[in-house]
Amino acid sequence: MAELVADCPRCGSSRISFDLLSAIHTRTEYSWQYWYETFAICRQCHRSTVFVLADDVNADYQAVHKTGLINIDHAVNRYVQIEGIITLKDRAEVEAPEYVPDAINNVFMEGTTCLKVDCWNAAGTMFRLCIDLVTKGLLPEQDVEGLNQRTRRNLGLRLPWLFDNQLLPESLRELSTCVREDGNDGAHAGTLRKADAEDLLDFTRILLERIYTEPERIRLAAERRKQRRDENA
């Protein structure tokens, strides 16, 4: 029987042998490197783990491809490297809208990762940070009546000001109630529930679409139209 030597994430045993019961080829990289998801049983605690393995560049991976990983009758570590394990974080991702700046995209994706592993407070905090970064960029730099330093700093106060001054679409105002004044949305108190985090996700995603995705799509469509007109001129 094929076996894998690895640290067990279930019982904490170090360098323990696993019975490798099944393996599926999930993708190929660099035209030669097979990646696998493998179902394995720890010989110490007898519980299962799904390991992510990839062909080792220094091994005879072509022979392994012909034989099949689970048909090897000894430890497969000499042929593959352990890339990780499958966990809750591998659930289907909520993709960020198109054309979002990298820095904001990274914050949004960190929030969705927290959401996938049921960390509601962490997810809400990251979505709130995302909204904070986006809306700070919408504020005028010069002094404006009604826009004081407290409103500039406080997201819960900033959003109503942006709506009242037509700097955010009025249609988003009701959705924005998931972000309340003085951070009283549970993100600071650590009391967010799943529904709260998902409300913040919905508002954040739609906000990003309105601020970044829709304008860029319109700009690109205008460019394509101009190009067509120039080609037919």
PDB file of N, CA, C and O in Angstrom, residues 153-189:
ATOM      1  N   ARG A 153     -12.720  61.001   9.702  1.00  0.00           N
ATOM      2  CA  ARG A 153     -12.132  59.824  10.352  1.00  0.00           C
ATOM      3  C   ARG A 153     -13.124  58.693  10.540  1.00  0.00           C
ATOM      4  O   ARG A 153     -12.750  57.526  10.487  1.00  0.00           O
ATOM      5  N   ASN A 154     -14.381  59.009  10.792  1.00  0.00           N
ATOM      6  CA  ASN A 154     -15.356  58.024  11.229  1.00  0.00           C
ATOM      7  C   ASN A 154     -16.196  57.524  10.056  1.00  0.00           C
ATOM      8  O   ASN A 154     -16.948  58.287   9.441  1.00  0.00           O
ATOM      9  N   LEU A 155     -16.083  56.246   9.753  1.00  0.00           N
ATOM     10  CA  LEU A 155     -16.789  55.683   8.610  1.00  0.00           C
ATOM     11  C   LEU A 155     -18.300  55.803   8.768  1.00  0.00           C
ATOM     12  O   LEU A 155     -19.014  56.101   7.802  1.00  0.00           O
ATOM     13  N   GLY A 156     -18.802  55.575   9.974  1.00  0.00           N
ATOM     14  CA  GLY A 156     -20.238  55.648  10.195  1.00  0.00           C
ATOM     15  C   GLY A 156     -20.807  57.035   9.958  1.00  0.00           C
ATOM     16  O   GLY A 156     -21.984  57.176   9.612  1.00  0.00           O
ATOM     17  N   LEU A 157     -20.002  58.073  10.159  1.00  0.00           N
ATOM     18  CA  LEU A 157     -20.424  59.441   9.880  1.00  0.00           C
ATOM     19  C   LEU A 157     -20.130  59.836   8.431  1.00  0.00           C
ATOM     20  O   LEU A 157     -20.846  60.651   7.840  1.00  0.00           O
ATOM     21  N   ARG A 158     -19.073  59.283   7.893  1.00  0.00           N
ATOM     22  CA  ARG A 158     -18.651  59.630   6.531  1.00  0.00           C
ATOM     23  C   ARG A 158     -19.667  59.181   5.491  1.00  0.00           C
ATOM     24  O   ARG A 158     -19.951  59.915   4.529  1.00  0.00           O
ATOM     25  N   LEU A 159     -20.228  57.983   5.646  1.00  0.00           N
ATOM     26  CA  LEU A 159     -21.157  57.462   4.638  1.00  0.00           C
ATOM     27  C   LEU A 159     -22.378  58.359   4.449  1.00  0.00           C
ATOM     28  O   LEU A 159     -22.711  58.708   3.312  1.00  0.00           O
ATOM     29  N   PRO A 160     -23.078  58.761   5.522  1.00  0.00           N
ATOM     30  CA  PRO A 160     -24.222  59.663   5.313  1.00  0.00           C
ATOM     31  C   PRO A 160     -23.824  60.967   4.618  1.00  0.00           C
ATOM     32  O   PRO A 160     -24.575  61.483   3.783  1.00  0.00           O
ATOM     33  N   TRP A 161     -22.640  61.501   4.964  1.00  0.00           N
ATOM     34  CA  TRP A 161     -22.193  62.736   4.325  1.00  0.00           C
ATOM     35  C   TRP A 161     -22.004  62.518   2.820  1.00  0.00           C
ATOM     36  O   TRP A 161     -22.384  63.364   2.004  1.00  0.00           O
ATOM     37  N   LEU A 162     -21.424  61.389   2.450  1.00  0.00           N
ATOM     38  CA  LEU A 162     -21.204  61.089   1.025  1.00  0.00           C
ATOM     39  C   LEU A 162     -22.539  60.925   0.290  1.00  0.00           C
ATOM     40  O   LEU A 162     -22.687  61.387  -0.846  1.00  0.00           O
ATOM     41  N   PHE A 163     -23.515  60.292   0.935  1.00  0.00           N
ATOM     42  CA  PHE A 163     -24.833  60.159   0.308  1.00  0.00           C
ATOM     43  C   PHE A 163     -25.510  61.525   0.181  1.00  0.00           C
ATOM     44  O   PHE A 163     -26.063  61.857  -0.875  1.00  0.00           O
ATOM     45  N   ASP A 164     -25.461  62.314   1.254  1.00  0.00           N
ATOM     46  CA  ASP A 164     -26.133  63.616   1.252  1.00  0.00           C
ATOM     47  C   ASP A 164     -25.545  64.562   0.201  1.00  0.00           C
ATOM     48  O   ASP A 164     -26.240  65.444  -0.302  1.00  0.00           O
ATOM     49  N   ASN A 165     -24.269  64.356  -0.130  1.00  0.00           N
ATOM     50  CA  ASN A 165     -23.598  65.219  -1.097  1.00  0.00           C
ATOM     51  C   ASN A 165     -23.440  64.564  -2.466  1.00  0.00           C
ATOM     52  O   ASN A 165     -22.619  65.002  -3.275  1.00  0.00           O
ATOM     53  N   GLN A 166     -24.251  63.525  -2.717  1.00  0.00           N
ATOM     54  CA  GLN A 166     -24.321  62.855  -4.021  1.00  0.00           C
ATOM     55  C   GLN A 166     -22.971  62.312  -4.497  1.00  0.00           C
ATOM     56  O   GLN A 166     -22.707  62.226  -5.700  1.00  0.00           O
ATOM     57  N   LEU A 167     -22.112  61.934  -3.554  1.00  0.00           N
ATOM     58  CA  LEU A 167     -20.836  61.330  -3.920  1.00  0.00           C
ATOM     59  C   LEU A 167     -20.906  59.808  -3.883  1.00  0.00           C
ATOM     60  O   LEU A 167     -19.963  59.132  -4.282  1.00  0.00           O
ATOM     61  N   LEU A 168     -22.014  59.278  -3.373  1.00  0.00           N
ATOM     62  CA  LEU A 168     -22.342  57.857  -3.451  1.00  0.00           C
ATOM     63  C   LEU A 168     -23.764  57.731  -3.983  1.00  0.00           C
ATOM     64  O   LEU A 168     -24.616  58.579  -3.674  1.00  0.00           O
ATOM     65  N   PRO A 169     -24.050  56.679  -4.767  1.00  0.00           N
ATOM     66  CA  PRO A 169     -25.405  56.517  -5.308  1.00  0.00           C
ATOM     67  C   PRO A 169     -26.439  56.378  -4.197  1.00  0.00           C
ATOM     68  O   PRO A 169     -26.257  55.585  -3.257  1.00  0.00           O
ATOM     69  N   GLU A 170     -27.505  57.128  -4.282  1.00  0.00           N
ATOM     70  CA  GLU A 170     -28.562  57.091  -3.272  1.00  0.00           C
ATOM     71  C   GLU A 170     -29.140  55.686  -3.119  1.00  0.00           C
ATOM     72  O   GLU A 170     -29.583  55.309  -2.029  1.00  0.00           O
ATOM     73  N   SER A 171     -29.120  54.913  -4.186  1.00  0.00           N
ATOM     74  CA  SER A 171     -29.687  53.562  -4.142  1.00  0.00           C
ATOM     75  C   SER A 171     -28.946  52.638  -3.179  1.00  0.00           C
ATOM     76  O   SER A 171     -29.468  51.592  -2.791  1.00  0.00           O
ATOM     77  N   LEU A 172     -27.748  53.032  -2.765  1.00  0.00           N
ATOM     78  CA  LEU A 172     -26.970  52.203  -1.833  1.00  0.00           C
ATOM     79  C   LEU A 172     -27.189  52.592  -0.375  1.00  0.00           C
ATOM     80  O   LEU A 172     -26.685  51.920   0.523  1.00  0.00           O
ATOM     81  N   ARG A 173     -27.934  53.671  -0.119  1.00  0.00           N
ATOM     82  CA  ARG A 173     -28.043  54.176   1.245  1.00  0.00           C
ATOM     83  C   ARG A 173     -28.620  53.140   2.200  1.00  0.00           C
ATOM     84  O   ARG A 173     -28.106  52.944   3.308  1.00  0.00           O
ATOM     85  N   GLU A 174     -29.701  52.482   1.793  1.00  0.00           N
ATOM     86  CA  GLU A 174     -30.330  51.512   2.695  1.00  0.00           C
ATOM     87  C   GLU A 174     -29.388  50.357   3.015  1.00  0.00           C
ATOM     88  O   GLU A 174     -29.301  49.914   4.163  1.00  0.00           O
ATOM     89  N   LEU A 175     -28.675  49.867   1.991  1.00  0.00           N
ATOM     90  CA  LEU A 175     -27.722  48.776   2.236  1.00  0.00           C
ATOM     91  C   LEU A 175     -26.621  49.201   3.198  1.00  0.00           C
ATOM     92  O   LEU A 175     -26.073  48.371   3.930  1.00  0.00           O
ATOM     93  N   SER A 176     -26.294  50.488   3.205  1.00  0.00           N
ATOM     94  CA  SER A 176     -25.170  50.960   4.020  1.00  0.00           C
ATOM     95  C   SER A 176     -25.477  50.957   5.506  1.00  0.00           C
ATOM     96  O   SER A 176     -24.577  51.210   6.309  1.00  0.00           O
ATOM     97  N   THR A 177     -26.713  50.674   5.889  1.00  0.00           N
ATOM     98  CA  THR A 177     -27.046  50.673   7.316  1.00  0.00           C
ATOM     99  C   THR A 177     -26.329  49.562   8.080  1.00  0.00           C
ATOM    100  O   THR A 177     -26.345  49.546   9.312  1.00  0.00           O
ATOM    101  N   CYS A 178     -25.689  48.623   7.353  1.00  0.00           N
ATOM    102  CA  CYS A 178     -24.891  47.596   8.035  1.00  0.00           C
ATOM    103  C   CYS A 178     -23.645  48.206   8.671  1.00  0.00           C
ATOM    104  O   CYS A 178     -23.010  47.586   9.523  1.00  0.00           O
ATOM    105  N   VAL A 179     -23.279  49.421   8.244  1.00  0.00           N
ATOM    106  CA  VAL A 179     -22.165  50.144   8.852  1.00  0.00           C
ATOM    107  C   VAL A 179     -22.752  51.296   9.652  1.00  0.00           C
ATOM    108  O   VAL A 179     -23.322  52.219   9.094  1.00  0.00           O
ATOM    109  N   ARG A 180     -22.610  51.246  10.959  1.00  0.00           N
ATOM    110  CA  ARG A 180     -23.264  52.231  11.805  1.00  0.00           C
ATOM    111  C   ARG A 180     -22.257  53.214  12.387  1.00  0.00           C
ATOM    112  O   ARG A 180     -21.045  52.993  12.338  1.00  0.00           O
ATOM    113  N   GLU A 181     -22.772  54.255  12.964  1.00  0.00           N
ATOM    114  CA  GLU A 181     -21.904  55.291  13.518  1.00  0.00           C
ATOM    115  C   GLU A 181     -21.000  54.742  14.612  1.00  0.00           C
ATOM    116  O   GLU A 181     -21.376  53.857  15.377  1.00  0.00           O
ATOM    117  N   ASP A 182     -19.785  55.316  14.653  1.00  0.00           N
ATOM    118  CA  ASP A 182     -18.809  54.994  15.705  1.00  0.00           C
ATOM    119  C   ASP A 182     -18.448  53.516  15.729  1.00  0.00           C
ATOM    120  O   ASP A 182     -18.064  52.971  16.763  1.00  0.00           O
ATOM    121  N   GLY A 183     -18.571  52.828  14.592  1.00  0.00           N
ATOM    122  CA  GLY A 183     -18.180  51.426  14.538  1.00  0.00           C
ATOM    123  C   GLY A 183     -19.110  50.516  15.288  1.00  0.00           C
ATOM    124  O   GLY A 183     -18.743  49.386  15.616  1.00  0.00           O
ATOM    125  N   ASN A 184     -20.322  50.958  15.553  1.00  0.00           N
ATOM    126  CA  ASN A 184     -21.254  50.152  16.341  1.00  0.00           C
ATOM    127  C   ASN A 184     -21.936  49.092  15.460  1.00  0.00           C
ATOM    128  O   ASN A 184     -23.141  48.972  15.414  1.00  0.00           O
ATOM    129  N   ASP A 185     -21.114  48.331  14.725  1.00  0.00           N
ATOM    130  CA  ASP A 185     -21.639  47.265  13.900  1.00  0.00           C
ATOM    131  C   ASP A 185     -21.134  45.909  14.384  1.00  0.00           C
ATOM    132  O   ASP A 185     -21.248  44.908  13.706  1.00  0.00           O
ATOM    133  N   GLY A 186     -20.535  45.882  15.549  1.00  0.00           N
ATOM    134  CA  GLY A 186     -20.048  44.634  16.111  1.00  0.00           C
ATOM    135  C   GLY A 186     -18.615  44.334  15.760  1.00  0.00           C
ATOM    136  O   GLY A 186     -17.980  43.503  16.395  1.00  0.00           O
ATOM    137  N   ALA A 187     -18.056  45.010  14.749  1.00  0.00           N
ATOM    138  CA  ALA A 187     -16.685  44.725  14.345  1.00  0.00           C
ATOM    139  C   ALA A 187     -15.706  45.045  15.478  1.00  0.00           C
ATOM    140  O   ALA A 187     -14.727  44.341  15.684  1.00  0.00           O
ATOM    141  N   HIS A 188     -15.993  46.118  16.219  1.00  0.00           N
ATOM    142  CA  HIS A 188     -15.121  46.491  17.327  1.00  0.00           C
ATOM    143  C   HIS A 188     -15.474  45.731  18.599  1.00  0.00           C
ATOM    144  O   HIS A 188     -14.597  45.412  19.401  1.00  0.00           O
ATOM    145  N   ALA A 189     -16.747  45.444  18.780  1.00  0.00           N
ATOM    146  CA  ALA A 189     -17.173  44.760  20.006  1.00  0.00           C
ATOM    147  C   ALA A 189     -16.975  43.251  19.923  1.00  0.00           C
ATOM    148  O   ALA A 189     -17.043  42.561  20.933  1.00  0.00           O
TER     149      ALA A 189
END
